[in-house]
Amino acid sequence: MFMCEVQKTCEPICEPDCGNGTCVLPNVCSCYAGYAEHQDKIYFDKADFHQKNFGCVPVCLRSCVNGRCVAPEICGCNNGYQLSDDDHYTCKPICSSKCGKTATSYCLEPDHCVCLKGWRMSQSTDECEPICSRDCVNGICVSPDICYCKEGYELDPHDQFTCKPVCEDKCVYGKCTAPNVCTCDDGYSLATPSICEPICSEGCVNGVCIAPESCFCYPGYGFLENKYFCEPVCEKACLNGQCTKPDVCMCNNGFQLSGDETEQHICKPRCDMPCEPFGKCTAPNVCTCEEGYRLIDKTLNRTGSNESFTESSVCEPICEFECHNGFCAAPNSCICNPGYHSSNLTGSCEPVCDAKCINGFCAAPNSCVCHSGYQSFNLTNICKPICDPNCENGVCEQPNVCSCNPGYRASTKFGPNVCEPICHPTCETIGICEAPNICICKPGYLTVPDNGGDIPFKCEPICNDDCNAGNCVVPGICACSVGYRRIKTGECEPICDIKCGNGTCVAPETCKCDNGFVLSLELSATKNTTESRCLPSCEGCENGECEAPGECRCHVGFAKIEGTCVQFCQGGCGAHGACIEERRTCKCEYGWTGPHCDQPTLCVLILNGNYTKELTIIEEQNTTIKHVFTNNPACSECVSKVTNETLCFKMTVNDSKNVTQIGCLMNKECLALSSQYKDQGEIMKVTGGIVAGVLLLMAIVYLIFLILRQRRSRQADLDVVQTICRHSTSMQGLIGSNTNNS
């Protein structure tokens, strides 16, 4: 505080009273340390903290949560709240009763408890109960998503919300459905409280039931057809009989045991009539003749020399080759009829022909029959070969064997008995040989002129579609060029090893981009070639990365504004501000405003030191005031606006303590009167310039005029006014409170 001696001076009045400060101007307080003047004139209520409505209110560096600042760095809590011991700026709510008996709830507001996450207030009690996302089966919910099983149950290891019953004895072939209660599986019934036995719908004959509908046979028995009936088993199969007991055979009708101990399992057939001497009984009343003999067919009429033989036995001899033109007198022994003779090859009787049968054989005395593939001409003994079909371009020499004419050869493509013409070997693959050395092109090929080579003709394949990026190798099929591949339509499409994402491969390793994408050329690390790639396109993305067409992600330090990435504090904060990145705005120095801190809110008026008797002059100034004098514009046009209320400071010229001037801070109204903004620093440095002299002279003349006019209106006892040191409202916080008395 400055102590100034005043002779019959007037003291300023502040309403309301400054309280924790000093009234330095009408309704302008200079607050004590830890207090600040309340700018919006809204003060604490008397009912709140029992204090007067003062202009200077206490200041707390941090906001009082659920309370208000009642003294410097001291918070007073609202009703129903108390100050936290850990944080002297936070007021916690007070609940008259503790929130529950356990630590599952907390006081949210005065006398209002809420449960922690995973808990809810019970409808029957004032306690918090746990919440389980699913009902606890055979249990209760004791904690969030934790179940406690009832007696006789245990938690299912695969389901945390299900308690399964427990049986002291394991349920054999069943499930434990309740504590110590077994429920048998399908196909089982309860034999004891803990053992289930299998059920067979039909009794197991000669066996026991070991599984549902499954029997196990006693020793010596086994299954044949019925799974419920165990039949006796004989170690050796009963031949022509049935096993009635283990290893006991009973013969079928028409069979009997021989009586041999080693053949107790063999039942031999029984014949009422004997089968000897050339046969044996092989089935009931069935004789089987010995090798070389067969049973006589009694229905046939027997004639010839063997008739007496057949009458003496049930089996007659067999000749391997039927005795044509004779009869079988013994196994494989024939006796020929007249006109026939015995054949050394077959043992049968062959006819005799006086003339040799050519390409045929003697089928009857003096009667020839042609061999297969031959036919007789004019009923002679000569047979000629037959070719079916007839020989084409050749002569039939053997059955279905043709001898081709000159210039022809046997065909391997058109079937037998066809002789095809012979042409140049090339004709076999690209043409059709119509006659010896006469070739035409196959369908799908086009005959082209011969260029005088070894091949007398030339055929080129025809492709209906133009083989773009390829060559027609066979009719209708193109062979793709290097860098292309065939697709299902038969066309050749280009190959791009690098995928044309967001585009189409239009040539080998060349992409055509979709709308919204642009082509980018990159060097392949593996092929050492340039490859194309389609990247998204964005406009105005110079300070970001284009992630998709029209979608730009700004770099760090930039933000998207109207589709463009701009830097925080775009345009800069000039020489009178600093960029605050968290807010993306400029923080201006005192006396400046605007988005770029280039709009002054104060201007400086320079007065000569000889005209300060009626002005209130502040002797000392801090760095902020000095900075304003140096950087804010000058407004010499505002000399008429100077009053006793104007903030004026004693200034040094060119850092000289002996030469001083008066600098007054003018408000925004004076900025409009200034013809242009000037560099106040340059004005301070000019000591004898013509322009500065003229401005000072004008200011002094006008100031003298004002002083004389004011003096005439004052009383005589106010002629001498001492310098009063005070602080302006607008300078709150800029001028230190430790300024010395003048």
XYZ file of C-alpha atoms in Angstrom:
742
model
C 0.000 0.000 0.000
C 1.205 3.469 -0.822
C 0.928 6.045 1.921
C 0.487 9.500 0.444
C 0.201 12.753 2.336
C -2.764 14.672 1.129
C -3.697 18.171 2.118
C -7.471 18.470 2.095
C -7.783 15.740 -0.507
C -10.801 13.596 -1.475
C -10.839 9.837 -0.879
C -12.504 7.515 -3.379
C -15.689 5.650 -2.454
C -16.249 1.954 -3.329
C -19.672 0.343 -3.153
C -19.805 -2.295 -1.906
C -16.922 -1.875 0.508
C -13.672 -3.429 -0.656
C -13.456 -5.419 2.562
C -10.212 -7.330 2.038
C -8.645 -4.523 0.040
C -8.247 -0.737 -0.393
C -10.470 1.572 -2.434
C -8.047 3.290 -4.846
C -10.592 4.756 -7.288
C -14.352 5.168 -7.182
C -15.700 1.573 -7.165
C -12.176 0.299 -7.858
C -10.506 -1.849 -5.198
C -6.900 -2.906 -4.757
C -7.268 -6.289 -3.045
C -4.950 -7.807 -0.474
C -2.806 -10.817 -1.274
C -4.996 -13.874 -1.733
C -8.004 -11.788 -2.776
C -9.277 -10.514 -6.092
C -11.965 -8.064 -7.085
C -15.119 -9.849 -8.226
C -15.516 -8.655 -11.810
C -19.198 -9.494 -12.325
C -20.210 -7.870 -9.000
C -21.869 -11.078 -7.784
C -20.917 -11.611 -4.152
C -21.463 -14.255 -1.494
C -24.717 -14.261 0.357
C -24.626 -13.369 4.028
C -26.510 -16.549 4.788
C -23.799 -18.669 3.205
C -20.664 -17.828 5.150
C -21.748 -14.961 7.462
C -19.551 -12.390 5.777
C -20.261 -9.008 4.318
C -20.711 -8.257 0.663
C -17.169 -7.146 -0.132
C -15.714 -6.204 -3.489
C -12.564 -8.285 -2.865
C -13.294 -11.993 -2.636
C -10.904 -14.781 -1.648
C -9.041 -16.692 -4.360
C -8.509 -20.475 -4.483
C -6.100 -21.758 -7.140
C -8.265 -24.861 -7.668
C -12.045 -25.003 -7.932
C -13.923 -26.005 -4.791
C -15.854 -29.199 -5.612
C -19.299 -29.102 -3.932
C -18.324 -25.888 -2.124
C -17.073 -22.303 -2.438
C -13.849 -20.426 -1.747
C -14.355 -18.671 1.661
C -10.743 -17.611 2.309
C -7.486 -17.715 0.340
C -6.923 -21.376 -0.550
C -9.717 -22.416 1.878
C -12.925 -24.067 0.669
C -16.242 -24.051 2.511
C -18.511 -27.005 1.769
C -22.156 -26.807 0.715
C -24.853 -28.101 3.033
C -24.661 -31.870 3.357
C -20.950 -32.044 2.400
C -17.691 -32.156 4.388
C -14.121 -31.369 3.363
C -11.976 -34.356 2.368
C -8.816 -34.943 4.402
C -6.916 -36.029 1.283
C -7.931 -33.108 -0.900
C -8.692 -29.722 0.711
C -10.534 -28.580 -2.416
C -13.076 -31.448 -2.568
C -16.194 -31.717 -0.390
C -17.596 -35.227 -0.026
C -21.316 -35.907 0.573
C -22.464 -36.902 4.079
C -24.907 -39.733 4.667
C -26.523 -39.764 8.139
C -26.403 -43.571 8.216
C -23.586 -45.722 6.853
C -24.248 -47.061 3.360
C -24.799 -50.744 4.125
C -22.971 -53.066 6.514
C -20.481 -54.110 3.844
C -18.244 -52.135 1.490
C -20.597 -52.642 -1.445
C -22.115 -49.134 -1.513
C -21.014 -45.537 -1.193
C -22.526 -42.108 -0.465
C -23.241 -40.446 -3.837
C -25.150 -37.384 -2.586
C -26.151 -36.178 0.899
C -28.183 -38.976 2.518
C -28.268 -40.912 -0.797
C -26.429 -44.248 -1.042
C -25.801 -46.143 -4.278
C -24.395 -49.637 -4.841
C -21.064 -50.414 -6.446
C -20.884 -51.861 -9.981
C -22.110 -55.441 -9.960
C -24.459 -54.780 -7.005
C -28.035 -53.511 -6.738
C -30.253 -52.302 -3.907
C -32.431 -55.038 -2.481
C -36.181 -54.410 -2.572
C -36.709 -56.035 0.826
C -33.717 -54.562 2.718
C -31.542 -51.457 2.558
C -28.537 -53.569 1.688
C -26.830 -54.029 -1.702
C -27.194 -57.479 -3.183
C -24.862 -58.972 -5.837
C -25.877 -59.275 -9.489
C -25.270 -62.454 -11.476
C -25.726 -62.205 -15.257
C -27.553 -65.574 -15.122
C -29.643 -67.286 -12.438
C -27.649 -69.578 -10.164
C -29.083 -73.079 -10.788
C -29.220 -74.974 -7.435
C -27.294 -72.139 -5.776
C -27.380 -68.495 -4.689
C -25.547 -65.403 -5.999
C -23.018 -64.303 -3.314
C -20.861 -61.900 -5.361
C -21.103 -60.390 -8.867
C -21.274 -63.395 -11.239
C -20.228 -65.787 -8.428
C -22.605 -68.584 -7.319
C -22.511 -70.554 -4.041
C -23.949 -74.065 -4.336
C -26.595 -75.482 -2.015
C -25.867 -78.482 0.199
C -25.552 -81.639 -1.869
C -24.434 -79.723 -4.975
C -21.103 -78.667 -6.446
C -20.171 -76.103 -9.123
C -20.117 -77.384 -12.691
C -16.518 -76.839 -13.938
C -17.901 -75.976 -17.394
C -20.659 -73.564 -16.211
C -20.040 -71.074 -13.401
C -23.783 -70.465 -12.938
C -24.855 -74.147 -12.578
C -24.476 -76.347 -9.483
C -24.783 -80.043 -10.262
C -25.913 -82.643 -7.690
C -23.369 -84.859 -5.927
C -23.781 -88.624 -5.337
C -21.440 -90.215 -2.790
C -21.312 -93.465 -4.816
C -20.762 -92.999 -8.523
C -23.798 -93.762 -10.684
C -22.736 -96.761 -12.783
C -24.491 -96.487 -16.188
C -26.506 -93.483 -14.944
C -26.420 -89.792 -13.969
C -26.652 -88.072 -10.604
C -29.891 -86.025 -10.948
C -30.265 -85.034 -7.274
C -28.093 -85.390 -4.159
C -27.449 -89.156 -3.797
C -30.147 -89.885 -6.409
C -29.167 -91.816 -9.572
C -31.175 -91.782 -12.798
C -30.228 -94.635 -15.117
C -29.209 -94.081 -18.718
C -31.545 -95.183 -21.484
C -31.606 -98.952 -21.699
C -30.720 -99.456 -18.000
C -32.767 -100.001 -14.822
C -31.786 -99.412 -11.209
C -30.495 -102.573 -9.508
C -29.073 -100.877 -6.398
C -29.247 -97.187 -5.319
C -26.006 -96.546 -7.217
C -25.825 -99.302 -9.868
C -27.896 -99.545 -13.065
C -28.095 -102.835 -14.967
C -28.798 -103.217 -18.715
C -32.225 -104.191 -20.081
C -32.818 -106.756 -22.858
C -36.391 -106.713 -24.161
C -36.190 -110.474 -24.846
C -34.649 -112.966 -22.476
C -31.114 -114.069 -23.290
C -31.484 -117.820 -24.006
C -28.332 -119.697 -22.936
C -26.700 -116.325 -22.022
C -26.888 -113.114 -19.905
C -27.756 -109.445 -20.730
C -24.510 -107.371 -20.580
C -25.695 -104.150 -22.327
C -29.013 -102.713 -23.529
C -30.416 -105.253 -26.004
C -27.050 -107.101 -26.029
C -26.624 -110.706 -24.810
C -23.450 -112.612 -23.873
C -23.555 -116.389 -24.452
C -22.548 -119.090 -21.977
C -19.443 -121.184 -22.823
C -20.168 -123.606 -25.659
C -22.875 -121.364 -27.127
C -22.847 -118.572 -29.697
C -25.057 -116.392 -31.902
C -26.204 -117.473 -35.326
C -29.276 -115.465 -36.397
C -31.114 -114.275 -33.256
C -29.140 -111.909 -31.025
C -31.204 -112.979 -28.006
C -30.745 -116.742 -28.641
C -27.421 -118.433 -27.949
C -27.165 -121.689 -29.886
C -24.817 -124.579 -29.081
C -21.433 -124.595 -30.819
C -19.611 -127.717 -32.040
C -15.826 -127.535 -32.364
C -16.103 -129.197 -35.783
C -18.954 -128.164 -38.035
C -21.738 -130.767 -38.241
C -21.643 -131.962 -41.861
C -25.184 -132.784 -43.036
C -26.474 -132.353 -39.472
C -27.191 -129.892 -36.625
C -25.327 -129.112 -33.408
C -27.917 -129.726 -30.666
C -25.519 -129.464 -27.709
C -21.919 -128.295 -27.392
C -19.882 -130.680 -29.649
C -22.920 -132.982 -30.228
C -24.222 -133.429 -33.823
C -27.633 -134.786 -34.932
C -27.847 -135.935 -38.608
C -30.438 -134.601 -41.014
C -33.029 -136.881 -42.652
C -31.400 -139.144 -45.265
C -28.017 -139.029 -43.499
C -26.373 -141.232 -40.892
C -23.189 -141.425 -38.831
C -20.623 -143.913 -39.981
C -19.819 -145.067 -36.436
C -16.167 -144.023 -36.722
C -15.024 -142.156 -33.560
C -13.022 -139.747 -35.706
C -16.073 -138.870 -37.799
C -18.654 -138.048 -35.086
C -19.291 -134.701 -36.816
C -19.805 -136.193 -40.319
C -23.229 -137.417 -41.429
C -22.970 -139.452 -44.654
C -25.847 -139.827 -47.165
C -27.886 -143.012 -47.340
C -29.029 -144.576 -50.712
C -31.753 -147.226 -50.838
C -30.242 -148.728 -54.052
C -26.490 -149.474 -54.427
C -24.434 -147.122 -56.665
C -21.662 -149.645 -57.420
C -19.664 -150.632 -59.317
C -18.934 -147.292 -61.104
C -20.375 -144.846 -58.532
C -21.050 -144.042 -54.838
C -23.865 -142.574 -52.676
C -23.210 -138.816 -52.388
C -26.687 -137.671 -51.191
C -29.789 -139.340 -49.899
C -30.769 -141.765 -52.678
C -28.359 -139.970 -55.055
C -25.508 -141.801 -56.809
C -22.451 -140.029 -58.175
C -20.580 -141.857 -60.908
C -16.840 -142.286 -60.934
C -14.653 -140.172 -63.195
C -15.276 -141.043 -66.804
C -18.849 -142.164 -66.098
C -22.250 -140.514 -65.739
C -25.746 -141.610 -64.659
C -27.836 -143.233 -67.315
C -30.842 -141.239 -68.454
C -33.595 -143.865 -68.388
C -35.813 -141.680 -70.551
C -33.519 -141.977 -73.593
C -33.935 -144.751 -76.138
C -30.658 -146.642 -76.332
C -29.621 -148.202 -79.657
C -26.337 -149.529 -80.871
C -23.663 -151.796 -79.619
C -23.477 -150.147 -76.113
C -27.048 -150.967 -75.213
C -26.077 -154.119 -73.314
C -23.514 -152.099 -71.310
C -26.011 -149.552 -70.106
C -28.331 -152.239 -68.935
C -25.689 -153.656 -66.626
C -24.883 -150.440 -64.641
C -26.493 -147.131 -63.382
C -23.377 -145.272 -64.698
C -22.348 -145.123 -68.355
C -18.902 -144.151 -69.795
C -18.172 -140.621 -70.935
C -16.092 -139.664 -73.933
C -14.426 -136.230 -73.573
C -15.143 -135.563 -77.242
C -18.594 -136.548 -78.276
C -18.496 -139.594 -80.537
C -19.916 -138.088 -83.671
C -20.824 -140.703 -86.125
C -20.075 -143.396 -83.524
C -20.722 -144.375 -79.868
C -18.748 -144.261 -76.570
C -17.786 -147.764 -75.572
C -15.504 -146.791 -72.646
C -14.245 -143.482 -71.143
C -12.836 -141.464 -74.062
C -13.074 -144.467 -76.370
C -15.321 -144.270 -79.458
C -16.338 -146.874 -82.082
C -17.022 -145.239 -85.527
C -20.071 -145.755 -87.740
C -19.658 -146.930 -91.374
C -18.157 -144.206 -93.731
C -16.160 -142.726 -90.870
C -12.759 -143.381 -89.455
C -11.204 -142.728 -86.071
C -9.282 -139.493 -85.624
C -5.909 -139.696 -83.920
C -6.343 -136.184 -82.556
C -9.661 -136.471 -80.906
C -10.494 -140.076 -80.671
C -13.781 -139.357 -82.450
C -15.030 -140.508 -85.836
C -14.413 -138.257 -88.850
C -16.065 -138.498 -92.252
C -14.023 -139.452 -95.308
C -13.974 -137.211 -98.500
C -12.294 -138.357 -101.706
C -11.232 -134.729 -102.725
C -9.372 -132.386 -100.292
C -11.474 -129.543 -98.898
C -9.581 -126.206 -99.546
C -10.296 -123.617 -96.787
C -12.843 -126.049 -95.337
C -13.252 -129.491 -93.761
C -14.978 -132.801 -94.570
C -18.253 -132.696 -92.577
C -19.819 -135.848 -94.043
C -18.679 -138.525 -96.433
C -17.609 -136.683 -99.639
C -19.207 -133.414 -98.310
C -17.065 -130.273 -97.607
C -18.016 -127.413 -95.196
C -16.087 -124.089 -95.412
C -14.127 -122.731 -92.428
C -15.442 -119.667 -90.648
C -14.767 -116.594 -92.747
C -14.926 -118.546 -95.983
C -17.720 -119.492 -98.385
C -18.174 -122.174 -101.065
C -18.560 -121.314 -104.726
C -20.550 -123.564 -107.138
C -20.739 -126.436 -104.581
C -17.081 -127.363 -105.142
C -14.458 -128.340 -102.582
C -12.836 -124.821 -102.812
C -13.812 -122.078 -100.245
C -12.903 -118.342 -100.753
C -12.293 -115.788 -97.903
C -15.038 -113.332 -96.862
C -14.310 -109.645 -95.854
C -17.183 -107.909 -94.037
C -17.432 -105.119 -94.851
C -15.968 -105.423 -98.297
C -12.421 -104.201 -98.830
C -12.336 -100.471 -99.699
C -9.416 -99.579 -101.993
C -8.055 -103.148 -101.655
C -8.523 -106.954 -102.208
C -9.746 -109.548 -99.610
C -6.884 -112.088 -99.157
C -7.991 -113.666 -95.855
C -11.218 -113.435 -93.789
C -11.528 -109.725 -92.969
C -7.943 -109.118 -94.099
C -7.548 -106.735 -97.014
C -4.502 -106.135 -99.201
C -4.450 -102.397 -100.047
C -4.036 -101.048 -103.564
C -0.877 -99.059 -104.488
C -0.874 -95.548 -102.836
C -3.045 -96.803 -99.960
C -2.448 -98.328 -96.536
C -4.533 -100.000 -93.834
C -6.456 -97.361 -91.902
C -6.110 -97.064 -88.136
C -8.878 -94.462 -87.894
C -11.758 -95.611 -90.094
C -12.103 -99.257 -88.975
C -11.140 -102.641 -90.557
C -11.126 -103.469 -94.262
C -10.555 -99.780 -95.125
C -7.460 -98.651 -96.979
C -6.746 -94.921 -96.681
C -4.705 -92.820 -99.105
C -1.110 -91.914 -98.261
C -0.072 -88.194 -98.078
C 2.804 -86.121 -96.638
C 3.180 -86.795 -92.854
C 2.165 -83.190 -92.043
C -1.304 -83.903 -93.424
C -1.975 -86.277 -90.524
C -1.988 -83.428 -87.961
C -3.309 -80.388 -89.829
C -5.240 -81.807 -92.796
C -7.277 -84.632 -94.330
C -5.783 -86.935 -97.019
C -8.525 -87.408 -99.655
C -6.431 -89.353 -102.215
C -2.781 -90.378 -102.568
C -0.774 -87.154 -102.059
C -3.961 -85.053 -102.181
C -4.580 -83.255 -98.812
C -7.202 -80.697 -97.688
C -7.240 -78.735 -94.361
C -9.340 -79.941 -91.435
C -12.422 -77.963 -90.322
C -11.266 -74.972 -88.271
C -8.128 -74.528 -90.380
C -7.488 -72.286 -93.358
C -5.314 -73.322 -96.359
C -2.552 -70.776 -96.947
C -0.221 -70.513 -99.994
C 2.988 -72.566 -99.915
C 6.152 -70.478 -99.630
C 8.293 -73.018 -101.477
C 9.255 -75.122 -98.456
C 9.404 -78.882 -97.990
C 5.728 -79.042 -97.006
C 3.548 -78.932 -100.151
C 0.697 -77.206 -98.289
C 0.074 -75.277 -95.062
C -2.976 -74.966 -92.748
C -3.387 -72.272 -90.109
C -5.954 -72.514 -87.243
C -8.973 -70.180 -87.243
C -10.143 -68.368 -84.053
C -13.572 -66.720 -84.185
C -12.455 -63.906 -81.849
C -9.347 -61.855 -82.382
C -6.564 -63.249 -80.173
C -5.703 -60.007 -78.467
C -2.482 -60.360 -76.511
C -1.994 -63.902 -77.928
C -1.783 -66.253 -80.956
C -4.326 -68.734 -82.378
C -2.667 -72.157 -81.825
C -5.667 -74.458 -82.417
C -9.138 -73.653 -83.755
C -10.926 -71.406 -81.263
C -8.052 -71.492 -78.716
C -5.528 -68.694 -78.224
C -2.109 -69.013 -76.598
C -1.552 -65.916 -74.447
C 1.568 -63.773 -74.789
C 4.053 -63.284 -71.957
C 2.451 -61.299 -69.153
C -1.052 -62.600 -69.966
C -3.121 -65.621 -68.886
C -6.213 -67.388 -70.191
C -9.592 -66.945 -68.458
C -12.792 -69.009 -68.701
C -14.085 -67.037 -71.678
C -10.979 -68.056 -73.659
C -9.622 -64.516 -73.775
C -6.200 -63.416 -72.541
C -6.117 -61.055 -69.591
C -3.015 -59.207 -68.312
C -1.216 -60.379 -65.162
C -0.305 -58.022 -62.330
C 1.791 -59.770 -59.657
C 1.015 -56.915 -57.280
C -2.717 -56.795 -56.663
C -4.453 -53.774 -58.189
C -6.391 -52.984 -55.028
C -9.010 -50.323 -55.835
C -8.287 -50.732 -59.545
C -8.170 -53.085 -62.576
C -5.164 -54.758 -64.223
C -5.274 -53.429 -67.846
C -1.760 -54.487 -68.982
C 1.090 -56.579 -67.510
C 1.992 -54.976 -64.160
C -0.176 -51.941 -65.088
C -3.265 -50.903 -63.104
C -6.149 -48.592 -64.018
C -7.530 -47.061 -60.830
C -11.193 -46.846 -59.784
C -12.898 -43.510 -59.240
C -11.493 -41.763 -56.180
C -8.046 -43.387 -56.568
C -4.882 -42.271 -58.342
C -2.007 -44.251 -59.858
C 1.247 -44.415 -57.932
C 4.441 -45.943 -59.364
C 6.595 -47.947 -56.955
C 9.894 -49.809 -57.359
C 9.522 -53.561 -56.791
C 12.030 -54.862 -54.257
C 12.039 -58.371 -55.763
C 11.911 -57.667 -59.523
C 13.768 -54.347 -59.557
C 11.028 -52.973 -61.814
C 8.498 -50.182 -61.511
C 5.021 -51.377 -60.542
C 1.747 -49.471 -60.381
C -0.520 -49.244 -57.356
C -3.840 -47.430 -56.809
C -3.899 -45.142 -53.782
C -6.919 -43.137 -52.483
C -7.168 -39.491 -53.532
C -8.010 -36.626 -51.187
C -8.063 -32.888 -51.866
C -6.456 -30.565 -49.349
C -4.646 -33.355 -47.491
C -1.181 -31.783 -47.612
C -0.891 -31.967 -43.810
C -2.425 -35.422 -43.382
C -2.681 -38.954 -44.778
C -5.382 -39.997 -47.267
C -6.972 -43.202 -45.884
C -9.870 -43.491 -48.376
C -11.257 -41.380 -51.253
C -12.065 -38.003 -49.729
C -11.179 -39.208 -46.202
C -8.097 -37.449 -44.838
C -6.534 -38.201 -41.436
C -4.598 -35.143 -40.242
C -1.027 -35.372 -38.928
C -0.221 -34.720 -35.310
C -0.486 -30.990 -34.622
C -3.145 -30.455 -37.302
C -6.948 -30.527 -37.194
C -9.552 -30.868 -39.958
C -11.471 -27.659 -40.553
C -13.901 -27.502 -43.496
C -12.266 -30.571 -45.074
C -8.685 -29.229 -44.830
C -5.960 -30.090 -42.302
C -4.818 -26.880 -40.697
C -2.200 -26.394 -38.042
C -3.228 -25.538 -34.496
C -3.500 -21.748 -34.245
C -3.558 -21.424 -38.027
C -1.976 -18.190 -39.196
C 0.195 -17.997 -36.079
C -0.181 -15.919 -32.926
C 2.069 -13.068 -34.064
C 4.415 -11.240 -31.736
C 1.790 -10.746 -29.030
C 0.623 -14.278 -28.214
C 1.480 -17.962 -27.837
C -0.299 -21.038 -29.264
C -2.026 -23.299 -26.698
C -2.250 -26.650 -28.489
C -4.699 -28.180 -26.000
C -7.230 -25.486 -26.893
C -5.955 -24.947 -30.482
C -6.164 -21.183 -29.890
C -3.803 -18.291 -29.173
C -3.273 -16.925 -25.679
C -2.718 -13.184 -26.119
C -0.496 -10.938 -24.055
C -2.038 -8.261 -21.929
C -3.345 -5.435 -24.088
C -3.936 -7.585 -27.208
C -6.797 -9.712 -28.512
C -8.065 -11.395 -31.690
C -7.532 -14.899 -33.133
C -3.937 -13.966 -34.058
C -3.347 -11.570 -31.104
C -2.947 -8.677 -33.555
C -5.780 -6.452 -32.289
C -4.740 -4.052 -29.483
C -7.114 -3.294 -26.622
C -4.939 -0.440 -25.230
C -2.995 2.393 -26.804
C -0.301 4.633 -25.279
C -0.416 8.460 -25.033
C 2.931 10.216 -24.324
C 2.819 13.495 -22.296
C 5.580 15.826 -21.251
C 6.557 15.444 -17.601
C 5.976 19.175 -16.858
C 2.209 18.790 -17.164
C 1.480 16.193 -14.521
C 0.432 18.255 -11.556
C -3.263 17.534 -11.915
C -2.803 13.915 -13.098
C -2.567 10.793 -10.953
C 0.856 9.398 -11.762
C 2.021 5.901 -10.817
C 5.704 6.110 -10.030
C 6.735 2.501 -10.620
C 5.794 -0.054 -13.232
C 6.329 -3.779 -13.646
C 7.526 -5.671 -16.727
C 3.985 -6.075 -18.081
C 3.390 -2.318 -18.144
C 6.807 -1.759 -19.725
C 5.950 -4.338 -22.393
C 2.677 -2.513 -23.139
C 4.529 0.801 -23.526
C 6.973 -0.841 -25.945
C 4.582 -2.923 -28.078
C 1.140 -1.269 -28.070
C 0.289 1.444 -30.639
C 0.443 5.132 -29.889
C -2.658 7.308 -29.900
C -1.566 10.964 -29.691
C -4.989 11.949 -31.007
C -6.476 11.023 -27.601
C -4.904 13.904 -25.659
C -8.384 15.330 -25.079
C -9.477 12.051 -23.445
C -6.987 12.354 -20.553
C -8.674 12.831 -17.161
C -7.724 12.447 -13.530
C -9.038 8.865 -13.777
C -6.631 7.895 -16.575
C -3.863 5.429 -15.651
C -0.617 7.309 -16.218
C 2.899 6.118 -15.401
C 6.262 7.841 -15.074
C 8.456 6.674 -17.948
C 12.165 6.873 -18.690
C 13.444 7.946 -22.085
C 16.050 5.688 -23.684
C 16.599 3.917 -20.319
C 17.786 7.222 -18.817
C 16.646 7.734 -15.241
C 17.160 11.486 -15.460
C 14.943 12.074 -18.501
C 11.301 11.090 -17.940
C 7.999 11.300 -19.715
C 4.424 10.502 -18.819
C 2.810 7.489 -20.509
C -0.950 7.002 -20.170
C -2.864 3.811 -21.032
C -5.939 4.636 -23.127
C -8.923 2.345 -23.739
C -10.454 0.954 -26.960
C -12.268 4.206 -27.700
C -8.966 5.918 -28.334
C -7.847 3.239 -30.773
C -10.503 4.411 -33.193
C -9.044 7.965 -33.122
C -5.558 6.740 -33.970
C -4.796 7.195 -37.682
C -2.673 4.043 -37.734
C -0.949 1.680 -35.301
C 2.602 2.642 -34.569
C 5.456 0.864 -32.977
C 5.576 2.308 -29.465
C 9.103 1.037 -29.046
C 10.293 3.281 -31.848
C 8.507 6.285 -30.272
C 10.291 5.695 -26.975
C 13.665 5.740 -28.707
C 13.130 9.054 -30.531
C 14.381 11.857 -28.252
C 14.673 14.876 -30.469
C 12.880 13.986 -33.689
C 10.748 16.553 -35.376
C 7.645 14.385 -35.448
C 7.934 13.483 -31.756
C 8.471 17.157 -30.888
C 5.376 18.280 -32.718
C 3.248 15.603 -31.069
C 4.564 16.453 -27.619
C 4.041 20.187 -28.223
C 0.426 19.629 -29.245
C -0.166 17.436 -26.214
C 1.399 19.991 -23.852
C -0.653 22.917 -25.236
C -3.863 20.955 -24.958
C -2.953 19.737 -21.473
C -2.240 23.312 -20.285
C -5.646 24.312 -21.573
C -7.309 21.551 -19.619
C -5.351 22.309 -16.444
C -6.206 25.997 -16.534
C -9.865 25.260 -17.033
C -9.921 22.773 -14.172
C -8.071 25.098 -11.846
C -10.673 27.798 -12.281
C -13.352 25.407 -11.144
C -11.540 24.151 -8.087
C -11.334 25.727 -4.694
C -8.291 27.669 -3.680
C -7.232 25.126 -1.078
C -6.686 22.473 -3.773
C -4.052 24.476 -5.657
C -1.277 22.151 -4.657
C -1.883 18.507 -5.193
C 0.608 15.902 -4.159
C 1.156 12.840 -6.266
C -1.197 10.040 -5.266
C -0.173 6.490 -5.975
C -2.938 4.047 -6.660
C -3.793 0.960 -8.688
C -6.331 0.858 -11.478
C -8.994 -1.840 -11.764
C -7.790 -2.716 -15.209
C -4.257 -3.227 -13.808
C -5.365 -5.757 -11.155
C -2.638 -8.343 -10.912
C -0.225 -6.348 -13.199
C 1.222 -3.982 -10.583
C 2.869 -5.559 -7.563
C 1.478 -4.861 -4.113
C 4.947 -4.087 -2.726
C 5.343 -0.745 -4.544
C 7.205 1.881 -2.378
C 5.485 5.064 -1.205
C 6.220 8.069 -3.358
